[in-house]
Amino acid sequence: MNNTTVLQVGPLMPMVQDAIVGDYGALRLPDSPSGQDDFLLRHAESFEVAVTSGKVGVGTDLMRALPNLRAVINFGVGYDTTDFSQAAERGITVSNTPDVLNDCVADTAIALYLDVLRKTSAADRYVRRGDWVTTGNFPLATKASGKRVGILGLGRIGKAIARRLEGFDCIISYHSRNRVTGVSYEYAASPAELAAGCDVLIVAAAGGPESVRLVDAAVIEAIGPTGYLINIARGSVVDEAALVAALLKGRLAGAGLDVFADEPKVPEDLFALDNVVLLPHLGSGTHETRADMAELTLANLRSFLATGSVLTAVGA
Ligand code: 8YV
């Protein structure tokens, strides 16, 4: 294997980047479009493996420009930035990092759930502004325990969220493409039906073409003015313009968002709303989980280069 077999696409954790450069002589795709053209003209044919993250991915054009690509090794469970249908057509293996981040992403969903209903971030700002002294007690919030919670996407992360919510005596229902066996939660036939029957809708569906705007204006309307939306999945799963409009008009009680349609841009209309909690896509962002994701990414790369198959293939 020559030294230019591995292509790095986008920034990666130092642990991953150092390993792929040190062990495999990976070259990094330049960030600028003109730099990329020149780079690909010289090197495109040599790359058999691309290592990337869910944030950047190997999109349609880049994948087309790599005629000998055999694998995309993705850091992150979400791979919606990689053209998976082209990969499938061309027999290109795609791996991701499932399971190792379930706990942290589910913990983040619970953090948003508690924060949005009990208004802890808003209350923190209240104390720091000195309002406790000048204005008195903070306004009452909404009880978080015992709520009816709908989970959109009862996959690995959705189930981890549900397990945590059981500890809060919540009544859980879900909608997924297919019914999930081995759970006692009620199944809703559509996202709108799920939204209509719950107090809090938590979005945990995978991103990608099949889930674009699954939560549309009608679903947001069905959550209603006393309901809340939490999204720890992908911004693309929610109609962001409809969400912002509903929040501004009081047609939704609040929202907790870790993901957005055009990250890192967040609709500025939301900044002034105390019933909205905004996080910078940090769902899996702990030292422990990111180290586990890095290790699994490298294990997939090593396995592919040694055997031609990965440990955690998407769609396997
Ligand atoms: C990562 C994520 O931050 O795994 C995912 O799908 O959204 C996050 O855990 C991201 O993928 C890293 O690029």
XYZ file of C-alpha atoms and ligand atoms in Angstrom:
329
model
C 0.000 0.000 0.000
C 1.585 3.322 -0.992
C 1.650 6.399 1.193
C -1.268 8.211 -0.396
C -3.922 5.532 0.054
C -5.697 7.289 2.920
C -7.434 10.618 2.475
C -8.420 12.817 5.399
C -11.597 14.805 4.718
C -12.203 17.656 7.159
C -10.801 18.210 10.632
C -10.482 15.208 12.928
C -9.633 14.731 16.618
C -5.850 14.940 17.113
C -5.803 11.287 18.212
C -7.325 10.202 14.883
C -5.445 12.662 12.709
C -2.041 11.856 14.258
C -2.630 8.130 13.807
C -3.743 8.289 10.191
C -0.901 10.610 9.219
C 1.727 8.799 11.317
C 0.716 5.222 10.517
C -0.688 5.532 6.999
C 0.752 8.758 5.590
C -2.733 10.165 5.076
C -3.036 13.348 3.032
C -5.602 15.959 3.965
C -7.996 17.354 1.382
C -7.477 21.147 1.292
C -10.419 23.194 2.599
C -10.602 25.697 -0.282
C -12.389 24.625 -3.502
C -9.476 25.759 -5.714
C -6.984 23.924 -3.510
C -9.191 20.830 -3.700
C -9.300 20.861 -7.513
C -5.548 21.019 -7.779
C -5.049 18.391 -5.060
C -7.525 15.974 -6.653
C -5.960 16.427 -10.071
C -2.695 15.175 -8.622
C -3.832 12.559 -6.103
C -7.473 11.481 -6.673
C -6.650 8.104 -8.195
C -4.449 6.985 -5.332
C -7.059 7.162 -2.555
C -8.780 3.961 -1.550
C -9.978 4.995 1.901
C -11.355 8.304 3.158
C -11.451 9.093 6.882
C -13.925 11.805 7.771
C -16.437 12.921 10.395
C -20.202 13.288 10.387
C -19.675 17.022 10.273
C -17.977 17.000 6.846
C -18.416 13.594 5.208
C -17.699 12.477 1.657
C -20.440 14.136 -0.374
C -21.638 13.336 -3.887
C -19.053 15.314 -5.884
C -16.045 14.352 -3.809
C -17.002 10.689 -3.946
C -17.395 10.920 -7.728
C -13.945 12.485 -7.941
C -12.356 9.477 -6.185
C -12.506 6.648 -8.752
C -10.727 4.048 -6.618
C -12.442 4.738 -3.310
C -13.283 1.524 -1.439
C -14.214 2.738 2.033
C -15.411 5.775 3.959
C -14.474 5.565 7.630
C -16.749 7.974 9.488
C -16.125 9.404 12.956
C -19.653 9.710 14.389
C -22.775 7.616 14.277
C -24.473 9.987 11.818
C -23.223 9.702 8.237
C -25.781 11.918 6.465
C -23.017 14.093 5.004
C -21.695 11.085 3.074
C -23.459 10.053 -0.143
C -24.512 6.637 1.061
C -26.564 5.719 -2.011
C -23.611 6.371 -4.345
C -21.422 4.356 -1.959
C -23.892 1.471 -2.058
C -24.083 1.589 -5.873
C -20.292 1.546 -6.197
C -19.746 -1.081 -3.491
C -17.948 1.399 -1.258
C -18.012 0.351 2.411
C -19.126 2.997 4.910
C -18.442 2.604 8.638
C -19.641 4.727 11.556
C -19.236 4.712 15.342
C -22.494 3.351 16.801
C -23.213 2.404 20.425
C -20.165 3.999 22.055
C -21.964 7.371 22.116
C -25.457 6.209 23.118
C -25.047 7.150 26.778
C -23.702 10.642 26.190
C -26.204 11.584 23.497
C -29.058 10.236 25.639
C -27.692 12.150 28.647
C -27.707 15.319 26.524
C -31.355 14.694 25.576
C -32.215 14.399 29.267
C -30.220 17.529 30.089
C -32.238 19.451 27.475
C -35.489 17.871 28.682
C -34.915 18.940 32.279
C -33.558 22.342 31.319
C -36.416 23.246 28.988
C -39.176 22.128 31.349
C -37.608 23.329 34.614
C -35.953 26.382 32.983
C -32.611 25.905 34.731
C -30.532 27.818 32.144
C -33.020 30.705 32.211
C -32.988 30.647 36.023
C -29.175 30.705 36.024
C -29.261 33.816 33.830
C -31.844 35.294 36.227
C -29.481 34.897 39.183
C -26.438 36.233 37.284
C -28.388 39.316 36.131
C -29.227 40.094 39.762
C -32.964 39.648 39.105
C -33.441 37.438 42.173
C -32.498 40.435 44.320
C -34.385 43.074 42.350
C -37.439 41.121 41.158
C -37.884 38.288 43.645
C -38.655 34.639 43.038
C -38.163 33.086 39.606
C -41.464 32.257 37.832
C -42.777 28.704 38.239
C -41.709 26.096 35.691
C -43.250 22.844 34.373
C -42.997 19.471 36.124
C -40.665 17.111 34.253
C -41.451 13.805 35.982
C -44.405 11.771 34.788
C -44.846 13.493 31.435
C -46.024 11.772 28.263
C -42.940 11.683 26.061
C -42.944 10.720 22.384
C -39.667 9.508 20.910
C -39.285 9.879 17.170
C -36.768 7.201 16.161
C -36.499 4.374 18.687
C -33.050 3.196 17.636
C -30.045 2.696 19.894
C -30.040 6.295 21.132
C -33.839 6.567 21.298
C -33.959 3.477 23.508
C -31.246 4.874 25.797
C -33.315 8.061 26.173
C -36.456 6.029 26.905
C -34.669 3.984 29.588
C -33.574 7.187 31.325
C -37.091 8.648 31.131
C -38.520 5.527 32.767
C -36.604 6.707 35.840
C -38.652 9.911 35.698
C -41.916 7.895 35.591
C -42.628 9.166 32.082
C -45.194 7.511 29.835
C -43.310 6.701 26.669
C -44.570 6.265 23.139
C -42.611 6.207 19.873
C -42.713 6.292 16.121
C -40.081 4.572 13.981
C -40.125 3.359 10.384
C -40.909 -0.069 11.812
C -42.370 -1.251 15.080
C -39.629 -2.138 17.560
C -39.845 -5.548 19.185
C -39.061 -6.150 22.842
C -40.333 -2.801 24.155
C -43.588 -2.060 25.944
C -43.903 1.533 24.724
C -46.955 2.460 22.689
C -46.396 2.739 18.916
C -47.772 5.724 17.001
C -48.460 5.252 13.294
C -47.026 8.634 12.226
C -44.958 11.535 13.594
C -48.154 13.658 13.768
C -49.996 10.985 15.745
C -47.008 10.697 18.092
C -46.907 14.488 18.537
C -50.629 14.725 19.228
C -50.396 12.169 22.039
C -47.451 13.526 24.007
C -46.342 16.508 26.109
C -42.753 16.391 24.882
C -41.539 15.157 21.498
C -37.904 14.031 21.431
C -36.326 13.683 17.997
C -33.775 10.849 17.869
C -34.188 9.740 14.245
C -31.156 9.279 12.000
C -30.474 12.121 9.570
C -30.331 11.646 5.800
C -32.665 11.879 2.820
C -35.391 9.702 4.359
C -35.925 11.841 7.451
C -35.751 15.363 5.991
C -38.424 17.523 7.704
C -40.146 14.534 9.267
C -41.122 17.103 11.882
C -42.942 19.585 9.665
C -45.330 22.434 10.467
C -48.240 20.000 10.989
C -46.270 17.918 13.493
C -45.196 21.060 15.363
C -48.825 22.199 15.394
C -49.784 18.793 16.829
C -47.282 19.143 19.705
C -49.235 22.297 20.515
C -48.876 25.391 22.716
C -48.374 23.419 25.927
C -45.917 20.965 24.362
C -42.140 20.901 23.952
C -39.729 19.733 21.253
C -36.257 18.335 21.935
C -33.883 17.600 19.029
C -30.596 15.750 19.513
C -30.649 14.109 16.058
C -30.055 16.338 13.044
C -31.347 19.804 12.201
C -32.561 18.469 8.861
C -35.192 16.306 10.590
C -37.112 19.416 11.721
C -38.568 22.202 9.565
C -36.532 24.897 11.305
C -38.447 27.851 9.839
C -41.746 26.347 11.025
C -40.221 25.674 14.454
C -38.987 29.247 14.843
C -42.362 30.623 13.699
C -44.235 28.415 16.191
C -41.954 29.466 19.059
C -42.247 33.163 18.201
C -46.045 32.934 18.049
C -46.372 30.895 21.272
C -47.742 27.872 19.415
C -45.133 25.696 21.140
C -44.254 25.966 24.858
C -40.518 25.562 24.333
C -37.685 23.709 22.646
C -34.303 22.205 23.478
C -32.002 22.004 20.472
C -28.535 20.482 20.118
C -28.650 20.458 16.312
C -29.580 22.945 13.602
C -30.249 23.028 9.883
C -27.138 25.037 8.957
C -24.592 24.590 11.751
C -22.972 26.534 13.266
C -25.612 29.093 12.294
C -28.514 29.261 14.728
C -31.636 31.330 13.922
C -31.018 34.586 15.802
C -34.739 34.986 16.520
C -34.266 32.236 19.106
C -31.593 34.062 21.094
C -34.079 36.220 22.989
C -36.414 33.355 23.937
C -36.023 32.079 27.509
C -38.175 29.015 26.758
C -35.567 27.721 24.304
C -32.264 26.029 25.221
C -29.589 26.121 22.526
C -26.532 23.836 22.522
C -23.672 23.797 19.982
C -24.079 20.156 18.803
C -22.324 18.652 21.814
C -24.380 15.454 22.182
C -21.426 13.076 22.235
C -18.931 15.673 23.431
C -17.239 14.186 26.478
C -13.582 13.158 26.824
C -14.585 9.556 27.438
C -17.003 9.146 24.538
C -14.938 11.035 21.983
C -11.942 8.814 22.898
C -14.127 5.730 22.379
C -15.343 7.107 19.034
C -11.752 7.814 17.986
C -10.678 4.288 18.916
C -13.549 2.725 16.992
C -12.797 4.918 13.966
C -9.177 3.757 13.967
C -10.178 0.135 14.582
C -12.451 0.316 11.518
C -9.617 1.776 9.438
C -7.098 -0.835 10.614
C -9.572 -3.621 9.990
C -10.408 -2.404 6.483
C -6.768 -2.016 5.484
C -5.919 -5.456 6.876
C -8.952 -7.497 5.843
C -11.083 -5.437 3.451
C -13.964 -5.212 5.904
C -14.831 -2.920 8.807
C -16.087 -3.703 12.306
C -19.153 -1.466 12.281
C -20.436 -1.126 8.728
C -23.424 1.101 8.021
C -26.357 -0.913 6.698
C -24.772 -4.233 7.639
C -20.411 14.049 16.477
C -22.781 13.226 16.028
O -20.140 15.233 17.113
O -22.066 10.988 15.986
C -22.797 11.833 15.505
O -23.595 11.579 14.601
O -23.596 14.001 15.696
C -21.755 13.640 16.991
O -21.572 12.649 17.934
C -20.238 14.302 15.040
O -20.689 13.300 14.210
C -18.740 14.488 14.757
O -18.576 14.992 13.530
